[in-house]
XYZ file of C-alpha atoms in Angstrom:
463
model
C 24.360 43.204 -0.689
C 20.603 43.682 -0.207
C 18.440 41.227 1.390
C 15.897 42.201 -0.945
C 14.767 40.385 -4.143
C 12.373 41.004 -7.064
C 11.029 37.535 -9.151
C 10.062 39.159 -11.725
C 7.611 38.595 -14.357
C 6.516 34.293 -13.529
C 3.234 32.731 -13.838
C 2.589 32.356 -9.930
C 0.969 29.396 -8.857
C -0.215 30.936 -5.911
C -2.192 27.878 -4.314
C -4.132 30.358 -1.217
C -7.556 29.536 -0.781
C -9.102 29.610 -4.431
C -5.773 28.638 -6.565
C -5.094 32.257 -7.884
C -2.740 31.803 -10.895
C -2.088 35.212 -12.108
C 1.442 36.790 -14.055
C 3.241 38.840 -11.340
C 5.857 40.547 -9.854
C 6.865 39.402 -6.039
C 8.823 41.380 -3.782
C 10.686 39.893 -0.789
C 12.472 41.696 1.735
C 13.653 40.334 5.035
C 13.260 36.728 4.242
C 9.199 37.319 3.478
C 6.822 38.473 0.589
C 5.997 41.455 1.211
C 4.269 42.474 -2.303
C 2.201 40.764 -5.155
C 2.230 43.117 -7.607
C 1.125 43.441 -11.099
C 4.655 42.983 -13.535
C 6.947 46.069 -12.936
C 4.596 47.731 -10.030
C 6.279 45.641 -6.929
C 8.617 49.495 -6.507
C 11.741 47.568 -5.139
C 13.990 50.071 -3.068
C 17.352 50.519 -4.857
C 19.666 47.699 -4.841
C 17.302 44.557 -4.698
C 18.188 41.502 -6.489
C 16.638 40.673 -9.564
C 15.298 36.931 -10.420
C 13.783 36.826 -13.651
C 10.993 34.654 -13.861
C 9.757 35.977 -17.469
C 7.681 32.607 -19.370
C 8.344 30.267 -15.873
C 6.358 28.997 -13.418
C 6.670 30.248 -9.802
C 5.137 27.641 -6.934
C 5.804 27.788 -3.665
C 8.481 25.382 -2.461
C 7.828 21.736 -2.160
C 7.119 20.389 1.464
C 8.252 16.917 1.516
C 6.433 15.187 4.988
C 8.437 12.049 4.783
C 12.206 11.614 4.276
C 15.220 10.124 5.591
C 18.333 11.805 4.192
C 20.416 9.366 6.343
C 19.645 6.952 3.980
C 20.598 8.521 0.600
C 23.804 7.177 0.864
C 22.214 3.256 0.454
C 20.371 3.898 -2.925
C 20.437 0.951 -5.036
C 21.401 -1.125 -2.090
C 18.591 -2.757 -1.018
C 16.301 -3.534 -4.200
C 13.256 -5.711 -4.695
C 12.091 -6.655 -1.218
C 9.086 -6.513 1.332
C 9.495 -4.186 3.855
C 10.205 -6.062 6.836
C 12.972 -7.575 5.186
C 14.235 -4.704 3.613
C 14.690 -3.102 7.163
C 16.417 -5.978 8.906
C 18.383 -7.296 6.449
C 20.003 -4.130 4.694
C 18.908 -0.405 5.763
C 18.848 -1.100 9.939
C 22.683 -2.850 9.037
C 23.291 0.408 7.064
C 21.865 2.894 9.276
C 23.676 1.587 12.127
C 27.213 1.566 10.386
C 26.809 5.405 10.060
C 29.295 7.384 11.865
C 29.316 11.478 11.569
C 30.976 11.695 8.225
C 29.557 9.132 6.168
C 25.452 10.549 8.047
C 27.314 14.427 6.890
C 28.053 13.013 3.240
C 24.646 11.081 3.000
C 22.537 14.099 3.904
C 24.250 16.627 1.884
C 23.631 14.225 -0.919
C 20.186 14.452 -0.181
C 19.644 17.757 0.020
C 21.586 18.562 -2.678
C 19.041 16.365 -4.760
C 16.049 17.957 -2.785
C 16.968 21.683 -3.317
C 17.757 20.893 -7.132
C 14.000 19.968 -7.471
C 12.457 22.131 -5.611
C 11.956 21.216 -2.207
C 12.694 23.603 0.444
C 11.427 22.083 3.626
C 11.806 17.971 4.614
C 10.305 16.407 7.469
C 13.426 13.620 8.442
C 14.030 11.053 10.468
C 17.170 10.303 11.794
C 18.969 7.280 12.330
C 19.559 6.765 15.957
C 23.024 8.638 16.823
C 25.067 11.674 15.327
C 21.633 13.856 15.028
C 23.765 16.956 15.384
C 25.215 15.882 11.906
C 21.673 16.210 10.159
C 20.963 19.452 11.367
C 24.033 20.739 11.149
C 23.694 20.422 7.485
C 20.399 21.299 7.433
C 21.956 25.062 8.965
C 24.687 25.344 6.750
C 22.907 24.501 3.528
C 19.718 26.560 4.539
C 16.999 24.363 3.889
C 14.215 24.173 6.025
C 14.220 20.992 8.434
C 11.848 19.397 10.728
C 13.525 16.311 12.227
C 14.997 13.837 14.918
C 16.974 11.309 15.436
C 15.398 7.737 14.902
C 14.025 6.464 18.535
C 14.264 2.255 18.761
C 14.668 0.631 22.453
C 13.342 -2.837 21.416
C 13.550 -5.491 18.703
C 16.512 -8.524 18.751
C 16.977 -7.711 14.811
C 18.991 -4.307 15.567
C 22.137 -4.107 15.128
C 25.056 -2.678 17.276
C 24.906 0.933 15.904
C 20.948 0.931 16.785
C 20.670 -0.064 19.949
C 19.569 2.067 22.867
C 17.990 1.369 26.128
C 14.522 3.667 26.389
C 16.305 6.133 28.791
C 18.929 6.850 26.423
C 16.522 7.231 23.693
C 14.342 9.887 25.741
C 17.556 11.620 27.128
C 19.279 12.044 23.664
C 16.062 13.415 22.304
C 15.402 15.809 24.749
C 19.111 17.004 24.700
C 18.328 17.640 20.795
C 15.063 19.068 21.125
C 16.305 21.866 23.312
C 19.386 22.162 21.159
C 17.694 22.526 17.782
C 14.044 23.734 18.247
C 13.369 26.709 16.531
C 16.997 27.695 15.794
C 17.882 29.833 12.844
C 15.099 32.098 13.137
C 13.317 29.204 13.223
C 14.005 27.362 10.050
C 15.227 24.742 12.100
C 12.091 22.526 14.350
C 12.532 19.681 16.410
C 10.042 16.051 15.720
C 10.171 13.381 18.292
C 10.622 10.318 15.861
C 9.839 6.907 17.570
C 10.663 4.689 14.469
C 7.311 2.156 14.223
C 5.477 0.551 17.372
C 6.955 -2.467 16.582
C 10.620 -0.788 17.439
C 9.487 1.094 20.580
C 8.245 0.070 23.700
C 5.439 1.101 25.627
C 6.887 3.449 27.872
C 9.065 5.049 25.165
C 5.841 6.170 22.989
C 3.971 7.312 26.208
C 6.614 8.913 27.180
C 7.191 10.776 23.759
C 3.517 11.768 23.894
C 4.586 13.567 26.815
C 7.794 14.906 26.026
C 7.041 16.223 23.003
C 4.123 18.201 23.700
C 6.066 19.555 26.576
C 8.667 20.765 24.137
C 6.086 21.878 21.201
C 7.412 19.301 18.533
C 5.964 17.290 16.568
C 5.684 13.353 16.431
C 6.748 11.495 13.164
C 6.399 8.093 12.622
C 5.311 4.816 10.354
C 2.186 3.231 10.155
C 0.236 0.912 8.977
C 2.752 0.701 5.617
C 2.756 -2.895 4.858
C 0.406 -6.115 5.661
C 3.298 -7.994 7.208
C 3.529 -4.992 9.825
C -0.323 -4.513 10.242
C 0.113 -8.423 10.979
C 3.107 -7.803 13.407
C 1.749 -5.012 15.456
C -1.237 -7.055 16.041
C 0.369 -9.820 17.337
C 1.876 -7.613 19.223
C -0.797 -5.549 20.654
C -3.626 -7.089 20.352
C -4.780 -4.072 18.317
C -5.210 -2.747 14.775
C -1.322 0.194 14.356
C -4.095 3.562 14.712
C -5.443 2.184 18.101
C -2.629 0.997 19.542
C -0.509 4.524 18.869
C -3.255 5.787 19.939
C -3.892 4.038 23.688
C -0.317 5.732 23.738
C -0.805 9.237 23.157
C 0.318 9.123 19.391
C -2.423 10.921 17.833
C -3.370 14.449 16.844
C -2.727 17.284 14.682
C 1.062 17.462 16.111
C 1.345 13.736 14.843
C 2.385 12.593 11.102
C 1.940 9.065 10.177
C 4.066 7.701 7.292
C 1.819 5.867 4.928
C -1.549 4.555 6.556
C -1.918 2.519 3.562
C -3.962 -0.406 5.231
C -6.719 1.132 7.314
C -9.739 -0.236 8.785
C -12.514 1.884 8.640
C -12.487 2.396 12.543
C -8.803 3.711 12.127
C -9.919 5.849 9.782
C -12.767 7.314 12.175
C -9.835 7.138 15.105
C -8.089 9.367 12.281
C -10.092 11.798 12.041
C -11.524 12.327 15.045
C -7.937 13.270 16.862
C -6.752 15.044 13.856
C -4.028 13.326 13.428
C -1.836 14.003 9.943
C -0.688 11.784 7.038
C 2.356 11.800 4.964
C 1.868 9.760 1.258
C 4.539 8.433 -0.322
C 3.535 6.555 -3.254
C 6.634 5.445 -5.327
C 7.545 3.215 -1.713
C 4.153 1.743 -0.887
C 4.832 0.566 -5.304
C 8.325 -0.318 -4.660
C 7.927 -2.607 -1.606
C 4.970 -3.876 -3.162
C 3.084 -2.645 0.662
C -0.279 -1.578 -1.677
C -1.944 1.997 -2.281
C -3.207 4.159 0.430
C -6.626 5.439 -0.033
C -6.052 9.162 -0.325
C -9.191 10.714 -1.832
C -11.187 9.040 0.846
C -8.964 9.916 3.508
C -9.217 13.909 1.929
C -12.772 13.705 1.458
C -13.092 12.513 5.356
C -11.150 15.900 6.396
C -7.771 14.867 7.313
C -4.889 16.745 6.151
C -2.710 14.750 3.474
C 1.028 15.435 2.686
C 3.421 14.026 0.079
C 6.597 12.606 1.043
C 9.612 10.618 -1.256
C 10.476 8.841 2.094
C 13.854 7.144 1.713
C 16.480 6.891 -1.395
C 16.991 3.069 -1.271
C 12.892 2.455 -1.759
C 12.364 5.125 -4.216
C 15.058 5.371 -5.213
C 14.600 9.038 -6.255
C 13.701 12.188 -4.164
C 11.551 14.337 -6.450
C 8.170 15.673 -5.724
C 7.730 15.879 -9.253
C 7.443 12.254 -9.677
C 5.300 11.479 -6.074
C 2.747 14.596 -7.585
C 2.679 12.471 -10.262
C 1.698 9.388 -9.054
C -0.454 10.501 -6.313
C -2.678 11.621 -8.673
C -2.402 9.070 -11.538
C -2.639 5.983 -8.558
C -6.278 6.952 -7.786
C -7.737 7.392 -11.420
C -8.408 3.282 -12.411
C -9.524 2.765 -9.121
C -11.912 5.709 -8.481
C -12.152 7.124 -12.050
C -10.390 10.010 -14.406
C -11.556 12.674 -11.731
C -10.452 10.680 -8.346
C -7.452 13.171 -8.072
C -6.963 16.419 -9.757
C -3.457 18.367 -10.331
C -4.436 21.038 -8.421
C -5.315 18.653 -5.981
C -2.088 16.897 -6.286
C -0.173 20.154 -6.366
C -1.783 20.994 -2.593
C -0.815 17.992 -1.069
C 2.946 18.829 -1.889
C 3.143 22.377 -0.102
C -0.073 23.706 1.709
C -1.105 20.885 2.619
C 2.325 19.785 3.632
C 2.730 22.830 5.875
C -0.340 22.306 7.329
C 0.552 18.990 8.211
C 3.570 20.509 10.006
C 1.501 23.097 11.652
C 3.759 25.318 8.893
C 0.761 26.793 7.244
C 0.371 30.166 8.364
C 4.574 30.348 7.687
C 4.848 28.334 4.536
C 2.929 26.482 1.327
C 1.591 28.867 -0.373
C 2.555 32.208 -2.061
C 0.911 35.237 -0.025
C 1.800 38.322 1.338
C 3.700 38.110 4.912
C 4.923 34.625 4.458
C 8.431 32.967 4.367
C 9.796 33.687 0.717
C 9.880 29.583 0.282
C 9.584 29.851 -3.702
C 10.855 27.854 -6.759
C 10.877 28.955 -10.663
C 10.028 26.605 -13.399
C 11.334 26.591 -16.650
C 8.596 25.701 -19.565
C 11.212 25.970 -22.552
C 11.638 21.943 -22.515
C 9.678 20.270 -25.425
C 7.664 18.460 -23.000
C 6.096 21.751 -21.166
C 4.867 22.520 -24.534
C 2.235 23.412 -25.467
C 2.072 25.921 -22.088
C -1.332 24.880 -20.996
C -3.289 24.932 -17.525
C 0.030 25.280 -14.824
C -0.959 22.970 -12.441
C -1.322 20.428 -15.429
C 2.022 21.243 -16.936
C 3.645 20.430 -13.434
C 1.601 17.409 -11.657
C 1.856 15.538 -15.254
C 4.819 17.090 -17.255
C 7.429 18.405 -15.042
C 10.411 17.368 -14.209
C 13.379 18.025 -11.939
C 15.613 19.422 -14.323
C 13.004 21.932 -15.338
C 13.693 23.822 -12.092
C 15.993 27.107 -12.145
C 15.739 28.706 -9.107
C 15.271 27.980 -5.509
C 14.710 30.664 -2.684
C 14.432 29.836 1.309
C 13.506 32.204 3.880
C 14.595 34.663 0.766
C 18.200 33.203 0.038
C 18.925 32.141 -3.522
C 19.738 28.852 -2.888
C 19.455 27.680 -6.659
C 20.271 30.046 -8.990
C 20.147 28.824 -12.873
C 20.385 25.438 -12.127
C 23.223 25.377 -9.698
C 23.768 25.119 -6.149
C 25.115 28.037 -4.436
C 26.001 26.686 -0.795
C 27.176 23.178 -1.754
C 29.811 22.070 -3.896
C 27.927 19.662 -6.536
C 31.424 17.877 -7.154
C 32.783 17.666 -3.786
C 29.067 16.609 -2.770
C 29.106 13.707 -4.766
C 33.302 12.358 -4.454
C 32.648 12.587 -0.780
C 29.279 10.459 -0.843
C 31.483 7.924 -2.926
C 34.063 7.425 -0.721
C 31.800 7.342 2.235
C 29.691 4.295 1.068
C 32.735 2.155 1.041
C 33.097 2.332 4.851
C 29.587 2.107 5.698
C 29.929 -1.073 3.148
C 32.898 -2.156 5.631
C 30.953 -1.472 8.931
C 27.748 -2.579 8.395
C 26.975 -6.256 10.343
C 25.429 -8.033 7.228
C 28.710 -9.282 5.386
C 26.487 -11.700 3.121
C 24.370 -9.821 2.169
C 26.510 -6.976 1.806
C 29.457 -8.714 0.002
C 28.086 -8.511 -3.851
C 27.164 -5.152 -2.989
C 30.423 -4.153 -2.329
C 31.372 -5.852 -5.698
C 28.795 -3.744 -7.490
C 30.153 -0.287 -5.738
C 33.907 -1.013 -6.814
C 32.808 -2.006 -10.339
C 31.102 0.974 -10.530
C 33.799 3.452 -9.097
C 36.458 1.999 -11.473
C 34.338 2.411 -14.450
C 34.253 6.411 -13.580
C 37.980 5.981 -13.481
């Protein structure tokens, strides 16, 4: 079969540099675009693969900063709580019950969900063991994955399955790093992942500064999320989260920082001057009640802003339909109607995301010699009608099930709706029966026991 394929006849979103939107024909051969061309001039060689994208939207594929597929498998466990809590009490508990096949059925859960809405490339973090698992899946499923394994050598609230000493945690990393940086062609990256300050000691983050910039991977972690952590780290510290990640070498354009919703305006300048990245995720900073991070200004100060669902049990969904939506629709009572634009909106979740992952000259936006990262949107649904502006239609109308098609590095992974290198049914049976023995496992039996109620309830009534 060829490796070539024609989408054919879509209203291309391109988002380059001045938002071209224009009805085309693209050509990809070899896993990139290789022509733009008006419909039925692209002059595909003889046996290329045809995707119609006749009355659809084409967009380049959603780049979600801020994930963590190995929690997929908890969603619905852990509801209406503060962050602090929710981490100690259920999803640390969870997380650490994880052993390779319930992490396997948890992530392919995940990306099942993330493919089937569009987005191609995740930024993840880990738990703290069975990393292999994640990217292991990640390379059979072909999505494209920046990640690494959750780094935590302090804090008495951890349980069993999270503990580490700080050499371990440095060893284990750098035995991943050199396993899974820049395999399959690439696809696959590498991100040093040092959980939140409050997690890691001193010598782990300076140390990760180090390492990682040795290696060429990023550095992904939380900050600044929630007052009760702000609080924390400056008991802690004696400084405000930016300063003190900073003092340790976490800053810069090869860091992303989950959430920065409570900034001072000296950790905003700290921002900004080192370059350092941002990853958004609005439906979690709603859903533990941690506040609203200050995008617009944070845009309008230069620093580059990405869009992330972060985790299924604070979401508790992973579509960048709905985190588009609310990015934009946070801003407007606080700033006014024009704080933050769709097109805006519809930057932050792929150019803007690449660029955050130093991606942008690969991924994010439609152009010639870029990876073929692309997804087709249907506008047949009564509420993409009337077809007006595009980047309208998707910020504020859109939704997951509107997406057909999904291509990767030129694979069809989506084609009409359907997965075509996962099992949907077998996906789903195995994250069932998996849940049950991280339910077992996890070292929380209180809290855990009417949750295990609520899971058998639930798998006898789709008996």
């Amino acid at each position: 079969m060829s490796d070539a394929l024609l989408v054919e006849g879509g209203t291309v979103l391109t988002v380059d540099a001045r938002d071209t939107v224009r009805v085309a024909d693209i050509l990809v051969e070899n896993g990139r675009i290789v022509r733009i061309a008006e419909p039925g001039r692209a002059e595909p060689r003889p046996g290329t693969r045809v995707l119609s994208a006749k009355g659809a939207l084409v967009v380049p594929g959603f780049v979600q900063t801020h994930v963590h597929l190995c929690q997929v498998l908890f969603r619905g466990f852990a509801e209406d709580l503060p962050l602090l809590e929710w981490l100690s009490e259920y999803i640390w508990p969870f997380e650490g019950a994880h052993d390779e096949e319930s992490l396997s059925a948890s992530a392919r859960l995940g990306v099942a969900e993330l493919l089937l809405g569009g987005t191609t490339t995740i930024l993840d973090m880990g738990t703290v063991r069975h990393t292999d698992v994640l990217f292991g899946v990640a390379r059979d499923t072909g999505i494209r994955y920046v990640g690494g394994k959750a780094m935590m050598d302090k804090g008495h609230l951890r349980p069993g399955g999270l503990r580490e000493t700080t050499s371990e945690s440095l060893s284990s990393s750098r035995t991943l790093a050199k396993t899974w940086h820049g395999a399959v062609g690439g696809r696959l990256r590498y991100a040093y992942a040092p959980r939140f300050i409050l997690s890691c000691t001193d010598e782990l983050l300076r140390a990760v500064a180090k390492d990682a910039r040795a290696m060429g991977c990023m550095i992904h972690t939380h900050a600044s999320e929630n007052p009760g952590e702000v609080e924390a780290v400056r008991e802690a510290t004696g400084k405000d989260n930016i300063a003190a990640l900073a003092d340790r070498g976490i800053a810069g354009k090869d860091v992303i920082l989950a959430h920065c919703v409570w900034l001072t305006s000296e950790e905003q300048r700290l921002l900004v001057e080192n370059d350092t990245r941002i990853a958004h995720c609005p439906s979690t900073n709603l859903k533990l009640a941690s506040g609203i991070a200050r995008i617009p200004e944070l845009v309008a100060a230069g620093l580059t802003v990405g869009i992330g669902a972060d985790g299924a049990p604070c979401n508790n969904r992973l579509s960048m339909f709905t985190e588009m939506r609310l990015a934009s629709l946070l801003q407007k009572p606080r700033l006014g109607a024009e704080a933050m634009p769709a097109k805006r909106a519809l930057r932050m979740a792929t150019i803007d995301g690449a660029r955050a992952l130093g991606l942008d000259d690969e991924i994010g936006s439609i152009e010639v010699g870029k990876r073929a990262d692309l997804v087709v949107v249907g506008t047949g649904r009564p509420h993409m009608v009337p077809r007006t502006d595009p980047a309208t239609m998707l910020v504020h109308a859109a939704e997951t099930s509107d997406v057909t098609d999904v291509v990767v590095d030129g694979q069809w992974l989506v084609r009409d709706g359907q997965l075509a290198k996962l099992p949907l049914d077998g996906v789903i049976d195995d994250a069932e029966r998996a849940i049950d023995r991280v339910l077992d496992r996890a070292e929380a039996p209180d809290a855990l026991r009417a949750h295990r109620v609520q899971a058998a309830l639930a798998r006898a009534g789709r008996r």
